[in-house]
Coordinates of C-alpha atoms and ligand atoms in Angstrom, one line a residue:
X1 CA 0.0 0.0 0.0
X2 CA 1.2 3.5 -0.8
X3 CA 2.4 4.9 2.5
X4 CA 0.6 8.2 1.9
X5 CA -2.7 6.4 1.5
X6 CA -4.8 6.0 4.7
X7 CA -5.3 2.3 5.4
X8 CA -8.9 1.8 6.6
X9 CA -7.6 -0.9 9.0
X10 CA -5.3 1.6 10.8
X11 CA -6.8 2.0 14.3
X12 CA -9.8 -0.1 13.4
X13 CA -11.0 -2.6 16.0
X14 CA -11.4 -6.1 14.6
X15 CA -13.1 -8.8 16.7
X16 CA -12.3 -12.4 15.6
X17 CA -14.3 -15.3 16.9
X18 CA -12.0 -18.3 16.3
X19 CA -9.0 -16.0 16.5
X20 CA -6.7 -18.3 18.6
X21 CA -5.6 -20.4 15.7
X22 CA -5.7 -21.0 12.0
X23 CA -7.5 -18.7 9.6
X24 CA -8.8 -16.5 12.5
X25 CA -5.3 -16.0 14.0
X26 CA -3.8 -15.3 10.5
X27 CA -6.5 -12.7 10.0
X28 CA -5.9 -11.1 13.3
X29 CA -2.1 -11.1 12.7
X30 CA -2.5 -9.5 9.2
X31 CA -4.9 -6.9 10.5
X32 CA -2.6 -6.1 13.4
X33 CA 0.3 -5.6 10.9
X34 CA -1.8 -3.0 9.2
X35 CA -2.4 -1.1 12.4
X36 CA -5.7 -2.6 13.6
X37 CA -6.5 -3.4 17.2
X38 CA -7.7 -6.9 17.6
X39 CA -9.8 -8.9 20.0
X40 CA -9.5 -12.7 19.9
X41 CA -12.4 -14.9 21.0
X42 CA -12.4 -18.6 21.6
X43 CA -13.1 -21.4 24.1
X44 CA -9.5 -22.1 25.3
X45 CA -7.8 -19.5 27.5
X46 CA -4.3 -21.0 27.1
X47 CA -4.6 -20.9 23.3
X48 CA -5.9 -17.4 23.3
X49 CA -3.1 -16.2 25.6
X50 CA -0.4 -17.6 23.3
X51 CA -2.0 -16.1 20.2
X52 CA -2.7 -12.7 21.8
X53 CA 0.8 -12.1 23.2
X54 CA 2.6 -11.0 20.0
X55 CA -0.3 -8.9 18.9
X56 CA -1.0 -7.2 22.2
X57 CA -4.5 -8.3 21.6
X58 CA -7.4 -8.4 24.0
X59 CA -8.9 -11.8 24.5
X60 CA -12.3 -13.1 25.5
X61 CA -13.3 -16.6 26.4
X62 CA -16.7 -17.7 24.9
X63 CA -18.2 -20.6 23.2
X64 CA -20.0 -19.1 20.2
X65 CA -22.9 -21.5 20.7
X66 CA -23.5 -20.0 24.2
X67 CA -25.6 -16.9 23.7
X68 CA -25.0 -15.4 27.2
X69 CA -21.2 -16.0 26.9
X70 CA -21.2 -14.3 23.5
X71 CA -23.2 -11.3 24.8
X72 CA -20.7 -11.0 27.6
X73 CA -17.8 -10.5 25.1
X74 CA -19.5 -7.2 24.1
X75 CA -20.7 -6.2 27.5
X76 CA -18.0 -3.5 27.9
X77 CA -19.5 -1.6 25.0
X78 CA -16.1 -1.2 23.2
X79 CA -16.9 0.0 19.6
X80 CA -16.2 -2.5 16.8
X81 CA -15.4 -1.8 13.2
X82 CA -15.2 -5.3 11.9
X83 CA -16.6 -8.7 13.1
X84 CA -14.9 -11.8 11.7
X85 CA -16.3 -15.2 12.6
X86 CA -14.1 -18.2 11.9
X87 CA -15.1 -20.3 14.9
X88 CA -15.9 -23.8 13.9
X89 CA -14.8 -27.5 14.3
X90 CA -14.5 -30.3 11.8
X91 CA -17.6 -32.3 13.1
X92 CA -19.6 -34.5 10.8
X93 CA -20.2 -38.2 10.4
X94 CA -22.5 -40.4 8.3
X95 CA -26.1 -40.0 9.3
X96 CA -26.7 -43.8 9.4
X97 CA -24.3 -44.2 12.3
X98 CA -24.4 -40.8 13.9
X99 CA -26.7 -39.1 16.4
X100 CA -28.5 -36.4 14.6
X101 CA -28.2 -34.1 17.6
X102 CA -24.4 -34.4 17.4
X103 CA -24.4 -33.7 13.7
X104 CA -26.6 -30.6 14.3
X105 CA -23.8 -29.1 16.3
X106 CA -22.5 -27.8 13.0
X107 CA -25.6 -25.7 12.6
X108 CA -25.3 -24.4 16.2
X109 CA -21.7 -23.4 15.7
X110 CA -22.1 -21.7 12.4
X111 CA -25.7 -20.5 12.1
X112 CA -26.8 -19.9 15.7
X113 CA -23.3 -18.8 16.7
X114 CA -23.1 -16.3 13.9
X115 CA -26.5 -14.9 14.8
X116 CA -25.6 -14.5 18.5
X117 CA -22.3 -12.8 17.7
X118 CA -23.8 -10.4 15.1
X119 CA -26.8 -9.5 17.2
X120 CA -24.5 -8.7 20.2
X121 CA -22.0 -6.8 18.1
X122 CA -24.4 -4.7 16.1
X123 CA -25.1 -1.9 18.6
X124 CA -21.4 -1.3 18.7
X125 CA -20.8 -1.1 15.0
X126 CA -20.6 2.1 12.9
X127 CA -22.4 2.3 9.5
X128 CA -19.0 1.7 7.9
X129 CA -18.6 -1.5 9.7
X130 CA -18.5 -5.0 8.2
X131 CA -19.0 -8.6 9.1
X132 CA -17.3 -11.7 7.6
X133 CA -18.8 -15.1 8.1
X134 CA -17.1 -18.4 7.2
X135 CA -18.5 -20.7 4.7
X136 CA -16.6 -23.3 2.7
X137 CA -16.0 -25.4 -0.4
X138 CA -18.5 -27.9 0.9
X139 CA -21.3 -25.6 -0.2
X140 CA -20.5 -26.3 -3.8
X141 CA -18.7 -29.7 -3.4
X142 CA -20.6 -31.6 -0.7
X143 CA -18.9 -34.7 0.7
X144 CA -20.3 -37.9 2.2
X145 CA -20.2 -37.7 6.0
X146 CA -20.4 -33.9 6.0
X147 CA -24.1 -33.4 5.2
X148 CA -24.9 -31.0 8.0
X149 CA -21.7 -29.1 7.7
X150 CA -22.5 -28.7 4.0
X151 CA -26.0 -27.4 4.9
X152 CA -24.5 -25.0 7.4
X153 CA -22.0 -23.5 5.0
X154 CA -24.6 -23.2 2.3
X155 CA -26.9 -21.6 4.9
X156 CA -24.2 -19.1 5.9
X157 CA -24.2 -17.8 2.4
X158 CA -27.9 -17.2 2.4
X159 CA -27.7 -15.7 5.9
X160 CA -25.0 -13.3 4.9
X161 CA -26.8 -12.2 1.8
X162 CA -30.1 -11.6 3.5
X163 CA -28.3 -9.7 6.4
X164 CA -26.4 -7.6 3.9
X165 CA -29.9 -6.2 2.9
X166 CA -31.2 -6.1 6.5
X167 CA -28.3 -4.6 8.3
X168 CA -27.4 -2.0 5.6
X169 CA -25.2 -0.1 5.4
X170 CA -23.1 -2.5 7.4
X171 CA -21.7 -5.0 4.9
X172 CA -21.9 -8.7 5.3
X173 CA -19.7 -11.1 3.3
X174 CA -18.6 -14.7 3.4
X175 CA -15.1 -16.2 3.0
X176 CA -15.3 -19.7 1.6
X177 CA -12.1 -21.6 2.1
X178 CA -11.1 -24.9 0.5
X179 CA -8.6 -27.2 2.1
X180 CA -6.2 -25.0 4.3
X181 CA -3.4 -26.3 6.5
X182 CA -4.6 -25.4 10.0
X183 CA -5.1 -27.1 13.4
X184 CA -8.7 -27.8 12.3
X185 CA -7.6 -31.4 11.4
X186 CA -5.4 -32.0 14.4
X187 CA -8.1 -34.1 16.1
X188 CA -7.8 -36.7 13.3
X189 CA -4.3 -37.8 14.5
X190 CA -1.1 -37.1 12.5
X191 CA -1.3 -40.0 10.1
X192 CA -5.0 -39.4 9.1
X193 CA -4.4 -35.6 9.0
X194 CA -1.4 -35.8 6.7
X195 CA -3.1 -38.5 4.5
X196 CA -6.2 -36.4 4.1
X197 CA -4.3 -33.2 3.2
X198 CA -2.0 -34.9 0.9
X199 CA -4.9 -36.5 -1.0
X200 CA -6.6 -33.1 -1.2
X201 CA -3.5 -31.5 -2.5
X202 CA -3.2 -34.1 -5.3
X203 CA -6.7 -33.3 -6.6
X204 CA -6.0 -29.5 -6.8
X205 CA -4.8 -27.8 -9.9
X206 CA -1.9 -26.2 -8.0
X207 CA -1.0 -29.5 -6.4
X208 CA -1.0 -28.1 -2.8
X209 CA -3.5 -27.0 -0.2
X210 CA -3.8 -23.5 1.1
X211 CA -2.1 -21.6 3.9
X212 CA -4.1 -19.7 6.5
X213 CA -2.5 -16.4 5.5
X214 CA -3.8 -16.8 2.0
X215 CA -7.3 -16.9 3.3
X216 CA -6.6 -14.1 5.8
X217 CA -5.5 -11.7 3.0
X218 CA -8.9 -12.4 1.3
X219 CA -10.7 -11.7 4.5
X220 CA -8.9 -8.3 4.8
X221 CA -10.0 -7.5 1.3
X222 CA -13.6 -8.1 2.4
X223 CA -13.1 -5.8 5.4
X224 CA -11.6 -2.9 3.5
X225 CA -13.3 -2.9 0.1
X226 CA -16.4 -0.9 0.9
X227 CA -18.1 -2.0 -2.3
X228 CA -18.0 -5.7 -1.6
X229 CA -21.3 -6.8 0.0
X230 CA -23.2 -10.1 0.1
X231 CA -20.1 -11.6 -1.6
X232 CA -19.0 -15.2 -1.2
X233 CA -15.3 -15.0 -1.8
X234 CA -13.7 -18.4 -2.6
X235 CA -10.1 -19.2 -1.6
X236 CA -9.9 -22.8 -2.5
X237 CA -7.1 -23.3 -5.1
X238 CA -9.8 -24.2 -7.6
X239 CA -11.2 -26.9 -5.4
X240 CA -14.7 -26.3 -6.5
X241 CA -13.8 -27.2 -10.0
X242 CA -12.3 -30.6 -9.5
Ligands
NAP1 N1 -9.0 -25.4 7.3 C1 -9.8 -25.8 6.3 O1 -9.4 -26.6 5.4 C2 -11.2 -25.2 6.2 C3 -11.9 -25.4 5.0 C4 -13.2 -24.8 4.9 C5 -13.7 -24.1 6.0 N2 -13.0 -24.0 7.1 C6 -13.6 -23.3 8.3 O2 -12.8 -22.2 8.6 C7 -13.0 -21.9 10.0 C8 -11.7 -21.7 10.7 O3 -11.1 -22.9 10.7 P1 -9.5 -23.1 10.7 O4 -9.1 -24.0 9.6 O5 -8.8 -21.8 11.0 O6 -9.4 -24.1 12.0 P2 -8.9 -23.9 13.5 O7 -7.4 -23.5 13.5 O8 -9.2 -25.1 14.3 O9 -9.7 -22.6 14.0 C9 -11.0 -22.7 14.5 C10 -11.0 -21.8 15.8 O10 -12.3 -21.7 16.2 C11 -12.3 -21.9 17.6 N3 -13.6 -22.5 18.0 C12 -14.0 -23.7 17.6 N4 -15.3 -23.9 18.1 C13 -15.6 -22.8 18.7 C14 -16.8 -22.4 19.4 N5 -17.8 -23.2 19.6 N6 -16.8 -21.2 20.0 C15 -15.7 -20.3 19.9 N7 -14.6 -20.6 19.2 C16 -14.6 -21.9 18.7 C17 -11.1 -22.8 18.0 O11 -10.6 -22.6 19.2 P3 -11.2 -23.3 20.5 O12 -11.3 -24.8 20.2 O13 -10.1 -23.1 21.6 O14 -12.4 -22.6 20.9 C18 -10.1 -22.4 16.9 O15 -9.2 -21.4 17.4 C19 -13.9 -23.0 10.6 O16 -15.2 -22.6 10.6 C20 -13.7 -24.1 9.5 O17 -14.8 -25.0 9.5 C21 -11.7 -24.5 7.3

């Protein structure tokens, strides 16, 4: 950026649900590098503390599916310029052998959680503010065993586009990542994790999966480009096409 141009992120306050690791942390780090003040929200105090230290970030502990906990994050009334929601887990499982209530957690995290966070943040946001929700490649390329996650990420797109009309002039956009190398897959165990990601890389035109910072840069574009609204921005290495 031309040093004489004012960066809209300079001195902006960016709140990131899911900011302790992965895409959320990369977004917070990139925003901080451009002069933003960041608040990281997640469920695990130790992870938040490690992530926040180099950024001088404020942290808040909240499960995004817990409405009261989410409201408490905003209780101090600190104004917010941008709300980024990347909180989410891998989840899923084949319906035939899974408890539907467990599968529905994907909707709680993404749809209910986004609604709780947006509703609580709204009174603190200026008309120039913006919101980024997280969808994913599964919206266009569903996978067996991830039916409810696919429904959730498709639903996030509809939610964001309707809210872009309803919350105007606050902008609401979606980032839709493909396979990205983050701690999201850590619960699978190292062998399964590296096998899955290697297989995904093979199918992609570029022969590799993405890095969190590549998604973070696209999220920052959604934050600063004031004519992007109701957009679903794909950062998937062409994963929707193969
Ligand atoms: N990586 C990919 O390939 C990929 C692809 C498509 C979409 N996505 C989506 O992108 C988003 C970010 O994922 P990531 O890859 O950056 O994974 P990640 O590193 O695991 O980040 C997810 C973050 O969300 C937090 N979180 C999880 N559940 C939460 C909850 N209920 N309330 C509050 N915070 C919660 C986690 O911290 P705590 O567990 O400590 O709360 C973690 O810091 C997720 O929604 C994921 O589904 C990722």
